[in-house]
mmCIF file of C-alpha atoms in Angstrom:
data_model
loop_
_atom_site.group_PDB
_atom_site.id
_atom_site.type_symbol
_atom_site.label_atom_id
_atom_site.label_comp_id
_atom_site.label_asym_id
_atom_site.label_seq_id
_atom_site.Cartn_x
_atom_site.Cartn_y
_atom_site.Cartn_z
ATOM 1 C CA UNK A 384 0.255 0.038 0.034
ATOM 2 C CA UNK A 385 1.159 3.521 -0.863
ATOM 3 C CA UNK A 386 2.074 5.648 2.108
ATOM 4 C CA UNK A 387 -0.459 8.859 2.640
ATOM 5 C CA UNK A 388 0.875 12.176 1.121
ATOM 6 C CA UNK A 389 2.027 14.727 3.733
ATOM 7 C CA UNK A 390 -0.633 17.108 4.344
ATOM 8 C CA UNK A 391 -0.822 20.100 6.634
ATOM 9 C CA UNK A 392 -4.175 21.620 7.288
ATOM 10 C CA UNK A 393 -3.426 25.177 8.499
ATOM 11 C CA UNK A 394 -7.178 26.020 9.841
ATOM 12 C CA UNK A 395 -7.615 26.556 13.488
ATOM 13 C CA UNK A 396 -8.414 23.944 15.700
ATOM 14 C CA UNK A 397 -12.029 24.263 15.972
ATOM 15 C CA UNK A 398 -12.236 24.178 11.957
ATOM 16 C CA UNK A 399 -9.986 21.283 11.746
ATOM 17 C CA UNK A 400 -11.827 19.054 14.379
ATOM 18 C CA UNK A 401 -14.982 19.712 12.412
ATOM 19 C CA UNK A 402 -13.742 17.990 9.351
ATOM 20 C CA UNK A 403 -10.414 17.477 7.663
ATOM 21 C CA UNK A 404 -8.571 15.293 4.977
ATOM 22 C CA UNK A 405 -7.683 12.080 6.444
ATOM 23 C CA UNK A 406 -4.175 11.940 7.599
ATOM 24 C CA UNK A 407 -3.585 15.674 7.616
ATOM 25 C CA UNK A 408 -1.903 17.363 10.634
ATOM 26 C CA UNK A 409 -2.951 20.706 11.897
ATOM 27 C CA UNK A 410 -0.557 23.584 12.374
ATOM 28 C CA UNK A 411 -2.436 26.610 12.251
ATOM 29 C CA UNK A 412 -1.209 29.528 10.240
ATOM 30 C CA UNK A 413 -1.566 33.370 11.003
ATOM 31 C CA UNK A 414 1.808 34.497 10.398
ATOM 32 C CA UNK A 415 5.310 32.985 9.107
ATOM 33 C CA UNK A 416 6.999 33.429 12.190
ATOM 34 C CA UNK A 417 4.877 31.557 14.625
ATOM 35 C CA UNK A 418 3.919 29.211 12.122
ATOM 36 C CA UNK A 419 7.741 28.088 11.092
ATOM 37 C CA UNK A 420 8.254 27.711 14.825
ATOM 38 C CA UNK A 421 5.310 25.090 14.957
ATOM 39 C CA UNK A 422 5.773 23.113 11.524
ATOM 40 C CA UNK A 423 9.330 21.896 12.849
ATOM 41 C CA UNK A 424 7.228 20.035 15.358
ATOM 42 C CA UNK A 425 5.404 18.135 12.927
ATOM 43 C CA UNK A 426 8.679 16.266 11.750
ATOM 44 C CA UNK A 427 7.913 16.120 7.890
ATOM 45 C CA UNK A 428 10.044 14.702 5.526
ATOM 46 C CA UNK A 429 11.715 17.308 3.356
ATOM 47 C CA UNK A 430 12.460 15.030 0.426
ATOM 48 C CA UNK A 431 8.576 14.650 -0.212
ATOM 49 C CA UNK A 432 5.939 16.999 -1.409
ATOM 50 C CA UNK A 433 4.018 18.855 1.450
ATOM 51 C CA UNK A 434 0.183 19.493 0.485
ATOM 52 C CA UNK A 435 -1.346 22.504 2.624
ATOM 53 C CA UNK A 436 -4.921 23.044 2.843
ATOM 54 C CA UNK A 437 -7.399 25.649 4.778
ATOM 55 C CA UNK A 438 -10.776 26.432 4.419
ATOM 56 C CA UNK A 439 -10.640 28.300 0.847
ATOM 57 C CA UNK A 440 -6.966 28.447 -0.002
ATOM 58 C CA UNK A 441 -6.126 31.931 1.057
ATOM 59 C CA UNK A 442 -4.118 31.089 4.288
ATOM 60 C CA UNK A 443 -2.352 28.004 2.747
ATOM 61 C CA UNK A 444 -0.759 30.266 0.213
ATOM 62 C CA UNK A 445 0.899 31.963 2.887
ATOM 63 C CA UNK A 446 1.753 28.843 4.664
ATOM 64 C CA UNK A 447 3.298 27.381 1.217
ATOM 65 C CA UNK A 448 5.370 30.488 0.917
ATOM 66 C CA UNK A 449 6.736 30.006 4.494
ATOM 67 C CA UNK A 450 7.521 26.182 4.002
ATOM 68 C CA UNK A 451 8.872 26.992 0.581
ATOM 69 C CA UNK A 452 11.269 29.298 2.489
ATOM 70 C CA UNK A 453 12.533 26.420 4.547
ATOM 71 C CA UNK A 454 13.357 24.177 1.538
ATOM 72 C CA UNK A 455 10.128 22.210 1.432
ATOM 73 C CA UNK A 456 8.152 21.287 -1.806
ATOM 74 C CA UNK A 457 4.706 22.774 -0.831
ATOM 75 C CA UNK A 458 1.801 23.061 -2.810
ATOM 76 C CA UNK A 459 -1.901 24.284 -1.751
ATOM 77 C CA UNK A 460 -5.004 22.524 -2.535
ATOM 78 C CA UNK A 461 -6.894 24.987 -5.113
ATOM 79 C CA UNK A 462 -10.175 25.867 -3.430
ATOM 80 C CA UNK A 463 -9.131 24.315 -0.122
ATOM 81 C CA UNK A 464 -12.007 22.287 2.038
ATOM 82 C CA UNK A 465 -14.691 24.300 0.495
ATOM 83 C CA UNK A 466 -13.644 22.277 -3.011
ATOM 84 C CA UNK A 467 -12.808 19.013 -1.183
ATOM 85 C CA UNK A 468 -16.312 19.228 0.467
ATOM 86 C CA UNK A 469 -18.016 20.171 -3.025
ATOM 87 C CA UNK A 470 -16.416 17.244 -4.617
ATOM 88 C CA UNK A 471 -17.815 15.119 -1.763
ATOM 89 C CA UNK A 472 -14.470 13.659 -0.799
ATOM 90 C CA UNK A 473 -13.948 11.741 2.771
ATOM 91 C CA UNK A 474 -13.593 13.750 5.999
ATOM 92 C CA UNK A 475 -12.362 12.587 9.500
ATOM 93 C CA UNK A 476 -12.336 14.317 12.458
ATOM 94 C CA UNK A 477 -9.421 12.143 14.238
ATOM 95 C CA UNK A 478 -7.069 14.693 15.191
ATOM 96 C CA UNK A 479 -3.239 15.171 14.693
ATOM 97 C CA UNK A 480 -2.517 18.618 15.969
ATOM 98 C CA UNK A 481 0.107 20.928 17.433
ATOM 99 C CA UNK A 482 0.033 23.295 19.908
ATOM 100 C CA UNK A 483 -0.496 26.984 18.588
ATOM 101 C CA UNK A 484 1.966 28.359 21.339
#
């Protein structure tokens, strides 16, 4: 079986717990500086792409830029969770999250 892709959901914890892509790790994005310190705790593999998702793709664009500045091959999901839900893809509420502090 092929391993799940690396997915980072940058919405806040409440949004994430309401439904997210299976296997996505939550790391809220507000500003690059705080995000960078928290993203390091997720232990992402820098040799593999990282897919970033938020509600509508606005926050994920900033997070992708921050990840790219660290050397990650980061990409955002066009349309975010709104597009995911519109396509009726599966969501889960099982959480993998980092502290926002």
